[in-house]
Structures are given as C-alpha cells and as structure tokens.
PDB file of C-alpha atoms in Angstrom:
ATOM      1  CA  UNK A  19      -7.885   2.192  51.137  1.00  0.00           C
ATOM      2  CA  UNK A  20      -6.081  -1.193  51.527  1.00  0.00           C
ATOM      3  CA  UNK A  21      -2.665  -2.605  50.051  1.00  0.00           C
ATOM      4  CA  UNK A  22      -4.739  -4.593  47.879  1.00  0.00           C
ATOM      5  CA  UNK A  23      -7.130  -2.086  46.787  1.00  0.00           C
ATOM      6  CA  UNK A  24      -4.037   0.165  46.090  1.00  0.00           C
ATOM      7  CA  UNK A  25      -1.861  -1.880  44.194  1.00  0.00           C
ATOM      8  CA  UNK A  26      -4.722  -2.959  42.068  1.00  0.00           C
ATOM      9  CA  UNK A  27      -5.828   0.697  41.032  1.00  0.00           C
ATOM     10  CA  UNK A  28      -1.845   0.953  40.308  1.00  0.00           C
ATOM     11  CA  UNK A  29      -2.192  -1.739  38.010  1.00  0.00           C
ATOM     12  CA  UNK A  30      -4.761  -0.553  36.505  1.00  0.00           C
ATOM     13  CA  UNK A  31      -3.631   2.920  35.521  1.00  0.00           C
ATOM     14  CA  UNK A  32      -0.472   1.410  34.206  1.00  0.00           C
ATOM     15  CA  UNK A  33      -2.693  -1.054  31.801  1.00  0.00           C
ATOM     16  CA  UNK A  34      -4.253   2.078  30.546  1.00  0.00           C
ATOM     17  CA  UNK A  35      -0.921   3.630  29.566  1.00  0.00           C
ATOM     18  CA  UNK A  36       0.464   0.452  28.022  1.00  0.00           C
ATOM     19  CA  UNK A  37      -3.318   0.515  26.118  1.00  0.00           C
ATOM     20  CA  UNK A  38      -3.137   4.406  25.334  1.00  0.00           C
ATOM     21  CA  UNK A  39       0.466   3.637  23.541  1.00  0.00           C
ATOM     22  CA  UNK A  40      -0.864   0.077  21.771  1.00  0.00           C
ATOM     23  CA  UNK A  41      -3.912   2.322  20.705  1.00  0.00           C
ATOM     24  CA  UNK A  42      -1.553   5.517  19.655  1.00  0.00           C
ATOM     25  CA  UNK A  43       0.612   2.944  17.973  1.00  0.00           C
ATOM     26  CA  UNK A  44      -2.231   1.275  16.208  1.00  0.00           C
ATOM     27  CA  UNK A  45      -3.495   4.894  15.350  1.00  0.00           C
ATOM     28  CA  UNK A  46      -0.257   5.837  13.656  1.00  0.00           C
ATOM     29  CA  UNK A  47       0.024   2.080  11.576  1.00  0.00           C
ATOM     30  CA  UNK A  48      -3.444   3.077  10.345  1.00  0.00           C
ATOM     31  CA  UNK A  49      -2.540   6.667   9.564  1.00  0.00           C
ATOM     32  CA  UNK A  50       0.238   5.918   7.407  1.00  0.00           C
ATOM     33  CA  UNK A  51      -2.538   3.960   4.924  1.00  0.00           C
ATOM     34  CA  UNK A  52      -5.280   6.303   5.418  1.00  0.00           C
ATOM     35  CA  UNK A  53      -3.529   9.479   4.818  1.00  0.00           C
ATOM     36  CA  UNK A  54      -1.693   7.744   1.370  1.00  0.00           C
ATOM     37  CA  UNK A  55      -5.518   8.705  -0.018  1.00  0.00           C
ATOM     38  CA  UNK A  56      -4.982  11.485   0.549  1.00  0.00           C
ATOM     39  CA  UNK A  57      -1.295  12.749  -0.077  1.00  0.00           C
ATOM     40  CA  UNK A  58       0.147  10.137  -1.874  1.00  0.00           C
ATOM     41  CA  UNK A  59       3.332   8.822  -0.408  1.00  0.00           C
ATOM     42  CA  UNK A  60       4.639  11.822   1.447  1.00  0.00           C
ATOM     43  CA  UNK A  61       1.741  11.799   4.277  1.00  0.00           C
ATOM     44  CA  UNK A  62       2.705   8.148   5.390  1.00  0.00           C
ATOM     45  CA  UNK A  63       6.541   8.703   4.851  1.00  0.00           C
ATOM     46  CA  UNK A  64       6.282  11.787   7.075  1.00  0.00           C
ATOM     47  CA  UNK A  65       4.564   9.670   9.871  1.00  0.00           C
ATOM     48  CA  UNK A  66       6.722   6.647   9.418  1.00  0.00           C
ATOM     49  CA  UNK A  67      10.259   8.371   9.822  1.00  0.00           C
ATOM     50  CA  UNK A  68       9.025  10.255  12.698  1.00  0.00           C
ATOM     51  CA  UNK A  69       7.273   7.659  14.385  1.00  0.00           C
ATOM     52  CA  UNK A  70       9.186   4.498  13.311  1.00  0.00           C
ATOM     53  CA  UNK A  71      11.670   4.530  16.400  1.00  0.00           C
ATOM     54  CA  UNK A  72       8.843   5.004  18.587  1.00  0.00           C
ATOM     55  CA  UNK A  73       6.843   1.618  17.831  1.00  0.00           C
ATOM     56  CA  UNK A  74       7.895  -1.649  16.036  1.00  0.00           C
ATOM     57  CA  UNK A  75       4.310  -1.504  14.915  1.00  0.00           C
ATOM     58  CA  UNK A  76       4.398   1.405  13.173  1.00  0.00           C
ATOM     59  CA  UNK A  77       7.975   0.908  11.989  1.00  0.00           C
ATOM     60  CA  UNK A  78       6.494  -2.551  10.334  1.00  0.00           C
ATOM     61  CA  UNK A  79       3.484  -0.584   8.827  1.00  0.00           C
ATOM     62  CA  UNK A  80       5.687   1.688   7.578  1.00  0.00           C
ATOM     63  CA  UNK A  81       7.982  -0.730   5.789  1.00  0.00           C
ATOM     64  CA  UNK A  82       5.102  -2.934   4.828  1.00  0.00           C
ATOM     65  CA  UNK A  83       3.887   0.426   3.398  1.00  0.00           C
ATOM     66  CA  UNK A  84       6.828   1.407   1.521  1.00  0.00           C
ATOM     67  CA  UNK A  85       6.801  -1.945  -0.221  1.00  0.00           C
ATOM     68  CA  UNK A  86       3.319  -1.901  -1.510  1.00  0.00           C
ATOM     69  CA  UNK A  87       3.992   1.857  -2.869  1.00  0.00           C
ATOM     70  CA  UNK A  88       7.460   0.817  -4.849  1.00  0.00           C
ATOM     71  CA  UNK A  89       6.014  -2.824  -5.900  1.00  0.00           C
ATOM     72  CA  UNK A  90       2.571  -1.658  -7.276  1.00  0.00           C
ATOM     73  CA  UNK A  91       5.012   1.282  -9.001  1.00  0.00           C
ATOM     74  CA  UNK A  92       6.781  -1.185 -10.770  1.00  0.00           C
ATOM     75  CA  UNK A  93       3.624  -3.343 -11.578  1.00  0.00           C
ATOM     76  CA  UNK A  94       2.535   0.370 -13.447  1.00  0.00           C
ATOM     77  CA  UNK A  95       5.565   0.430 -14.872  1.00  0.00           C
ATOM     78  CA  UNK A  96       5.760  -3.030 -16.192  1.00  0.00           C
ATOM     79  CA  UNK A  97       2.035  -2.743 -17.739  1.00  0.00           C
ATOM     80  CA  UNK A  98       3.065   0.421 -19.431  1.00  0.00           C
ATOM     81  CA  UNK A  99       5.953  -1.236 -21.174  1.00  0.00           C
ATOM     82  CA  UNK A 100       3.645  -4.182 -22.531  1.00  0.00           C
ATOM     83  CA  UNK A 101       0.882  -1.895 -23.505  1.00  0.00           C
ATOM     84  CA  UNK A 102       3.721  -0.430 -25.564  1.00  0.00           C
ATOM     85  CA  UNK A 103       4.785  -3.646 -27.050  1.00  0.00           C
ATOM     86  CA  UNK A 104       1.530  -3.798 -29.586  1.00  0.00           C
ATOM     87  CA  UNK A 105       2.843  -0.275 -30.733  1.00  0.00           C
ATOM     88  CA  UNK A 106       5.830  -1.041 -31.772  1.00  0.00           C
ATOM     89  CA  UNK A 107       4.894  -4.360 -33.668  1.00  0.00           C
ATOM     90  CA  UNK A 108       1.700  -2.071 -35.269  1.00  0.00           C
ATOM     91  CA  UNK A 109       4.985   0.307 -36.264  1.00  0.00           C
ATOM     92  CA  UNK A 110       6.898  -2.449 -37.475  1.00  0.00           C
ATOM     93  CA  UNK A 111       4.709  -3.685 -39.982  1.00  0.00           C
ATOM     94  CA  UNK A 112       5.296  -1.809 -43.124  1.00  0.00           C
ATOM     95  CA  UNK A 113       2.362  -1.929 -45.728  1.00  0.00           C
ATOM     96  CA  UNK A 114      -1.442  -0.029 -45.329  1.00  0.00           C
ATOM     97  CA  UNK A 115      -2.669  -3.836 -44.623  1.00  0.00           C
ATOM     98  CA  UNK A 116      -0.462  -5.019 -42.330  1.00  0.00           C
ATOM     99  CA  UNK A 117      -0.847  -0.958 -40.570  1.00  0.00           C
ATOM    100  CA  UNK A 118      -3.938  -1.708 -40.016  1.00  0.00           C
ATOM    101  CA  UNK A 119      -3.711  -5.166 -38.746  1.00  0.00           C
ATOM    102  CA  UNK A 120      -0.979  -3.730 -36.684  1.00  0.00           C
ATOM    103  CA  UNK A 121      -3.122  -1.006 -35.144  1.00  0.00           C
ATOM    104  CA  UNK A 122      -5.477  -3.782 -34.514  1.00  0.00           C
ATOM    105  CA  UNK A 123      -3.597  -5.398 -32.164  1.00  0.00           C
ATOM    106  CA  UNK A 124      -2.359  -1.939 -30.633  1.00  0.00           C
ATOM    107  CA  UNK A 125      -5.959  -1.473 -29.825  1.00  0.00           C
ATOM    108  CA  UNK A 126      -6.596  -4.679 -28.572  1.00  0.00           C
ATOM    109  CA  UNK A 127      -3.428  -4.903 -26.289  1.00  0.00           C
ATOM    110  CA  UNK A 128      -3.656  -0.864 -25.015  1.00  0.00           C
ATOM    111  CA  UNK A 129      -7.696  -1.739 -23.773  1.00  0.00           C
ATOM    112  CA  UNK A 130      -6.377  -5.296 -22.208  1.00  0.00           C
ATOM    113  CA  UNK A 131      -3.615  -2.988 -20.657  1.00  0.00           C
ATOM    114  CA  UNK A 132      -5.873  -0.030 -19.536  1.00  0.00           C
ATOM    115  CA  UNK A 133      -8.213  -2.993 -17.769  1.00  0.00           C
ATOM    116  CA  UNK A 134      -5.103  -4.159 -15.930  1.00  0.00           C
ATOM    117  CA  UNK A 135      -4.416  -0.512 -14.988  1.00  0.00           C
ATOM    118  CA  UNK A 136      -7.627   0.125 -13.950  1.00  0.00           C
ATOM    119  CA  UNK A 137      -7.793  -3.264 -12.041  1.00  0.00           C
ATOM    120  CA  UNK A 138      -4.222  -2.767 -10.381  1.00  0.00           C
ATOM    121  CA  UNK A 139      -5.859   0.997  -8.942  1.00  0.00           C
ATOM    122  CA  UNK A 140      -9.143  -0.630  -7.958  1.00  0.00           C
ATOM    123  CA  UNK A 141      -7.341  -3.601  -5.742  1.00  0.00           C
ATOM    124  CA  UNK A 142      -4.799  -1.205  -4.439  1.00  0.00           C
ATOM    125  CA  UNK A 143      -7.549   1.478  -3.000  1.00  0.00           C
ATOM    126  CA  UNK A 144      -9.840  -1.793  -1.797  1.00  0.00           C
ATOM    127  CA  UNK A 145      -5.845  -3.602  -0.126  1.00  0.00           C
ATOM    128  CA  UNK A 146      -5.529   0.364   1.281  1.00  0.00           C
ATOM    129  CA  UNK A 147      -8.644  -0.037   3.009  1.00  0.00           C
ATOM    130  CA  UNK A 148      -7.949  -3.534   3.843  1.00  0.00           C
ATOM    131  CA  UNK A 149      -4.870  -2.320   5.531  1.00  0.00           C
ATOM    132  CA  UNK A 150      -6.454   1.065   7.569  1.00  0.00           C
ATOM    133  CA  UNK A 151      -8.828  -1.152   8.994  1.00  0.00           C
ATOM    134  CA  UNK A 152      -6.326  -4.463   9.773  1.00  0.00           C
ATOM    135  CA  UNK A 153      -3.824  -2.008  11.184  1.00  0.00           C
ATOM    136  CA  UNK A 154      -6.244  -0.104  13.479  1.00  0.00           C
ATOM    137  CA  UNK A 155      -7.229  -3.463  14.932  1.00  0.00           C
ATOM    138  CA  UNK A 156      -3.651  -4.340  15.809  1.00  0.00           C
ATOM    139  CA  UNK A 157      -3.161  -6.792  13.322  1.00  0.00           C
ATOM    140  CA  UNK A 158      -0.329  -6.516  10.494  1.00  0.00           C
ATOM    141  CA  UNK A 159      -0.982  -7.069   7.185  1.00  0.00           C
ATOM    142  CA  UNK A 160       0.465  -7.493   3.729  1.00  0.00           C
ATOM    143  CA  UNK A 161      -0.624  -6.684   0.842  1.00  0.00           C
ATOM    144  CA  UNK A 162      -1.269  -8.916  -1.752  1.00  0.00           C
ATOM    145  CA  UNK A 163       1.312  -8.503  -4.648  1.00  0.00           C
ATOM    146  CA  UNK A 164       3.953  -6.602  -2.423  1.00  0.00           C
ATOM    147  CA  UNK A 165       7.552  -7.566  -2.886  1.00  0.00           C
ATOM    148  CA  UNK A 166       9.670  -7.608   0.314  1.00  0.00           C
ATOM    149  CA  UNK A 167      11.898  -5.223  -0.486  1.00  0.00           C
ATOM    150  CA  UNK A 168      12.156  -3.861   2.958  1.00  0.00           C
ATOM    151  CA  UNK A 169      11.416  -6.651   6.356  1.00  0.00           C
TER     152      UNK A 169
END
C-alpha cells in the first residue's frame, strides 16, 4: 500500500468517527423531543444533563427544550387564569337575570378557552415533531412561542 493510499484510508476512518459523534449527537438532540411523548419532561432532562457536556448540540437542544416546556407551561397557566375571569364576573353579578347572563359569558369564555387549550396541545405535539425531525437532520430549531429563558 502507498503513502498516499495510507494516509487517505486514515482520513477516512477519522471522518467516520467525527460522523459517528455528529450522528450520536444528532441522535441524542432528537431524543430529548421524541422521548418528551413519551415521559413528559423527565426523559429529555435525564438525557440533557448527562449528555449536555458532551455536545454543544445537544446542550442547545436541551436548553431550547427546556424553554418550550416552561413557556408553553406558562401559556397553560395564563389561559387557565382567563378562562377563570368569566367565572368570577358570572359570580359577581347578583340577581337570577344577571346569573344567568353571567353564566352566559362563563360558557362562552371557558369553550373559547378550552379551544385555545386544545390548540396550544395540538401545535405543541405537531412543533415536537417539527423539532425530532429538524434535530435529527442537524439543524437547530426553535419553537414557535418559546421564551428564551435559557441561550
């Protein structure tokens, strides 16, 4: 075998390692979405704090991660609170007529809020997706909605 012909299959069985760890890394990123299916948040925080001093990547998924989780929880929680705000002004109006007109708008404003619900859980399952498939690629991505709480 020549110098040439040497150095080359050197080369070559380096590229593989540096592509075994971009694909392991890539694996991981993806892992921490998939498995929050799954397990919730534990599965993905497991992953990230062992993993996150091993690759930027996955360190950056997992932080990206860890923002989506707390910012859609405090999306809930905000559309909880307004959903509760037609309660208390049902509650608040004192005679049978105005109780009723009251619950009227309880009704109205708990459906527009259980839509919201339902559309925050719908987009954040499709963005989880999103995310699994952008991560396994290589590519980082944010989802929509996240606040940067962690960068």
């Amino acid at each position: 075998m020549t110098e040439h012909n040497q150095n080359d299959v050197l080369h070559d069985q380096s590229s593989e390692v540096v592509d075994s760890d971009n694909q392991e890394s890539r694996l991981m990123a993806m892992l921490i979405y998939l498995l929050s299916l799954f397990s919730g948040f534990i599965g993905p925080l497991i992953i990230w704090i062992i993993k996150h001093k091993e690759s930027r990547f996955v360190n950056k998924a997992g932080k990206n991660y860890l923002n989506f989780v707390i910012s859609y929880t405090i999306w809930t929680i905000i559309i909880l609170v307004v959903m509760l705000v037609p309660f208390f002004i049902g509650l608040s109006m004192g005679t049978d007529t105005s109780m009723t007109v009251g619950f009227i708008i309880y009704i109205i404003g708990f459906i527009i809020m259980m839509v919201l619900a339902f559309v925050l859980a719908f987009v954040s399952f499709i963005f989880t997706i999103i995310a699994c498939v952008k991560y396994y690629n290589g590519n980082e991505y944010l989802i929509p909605l996240s606040i940067r709480f962690f960068k």
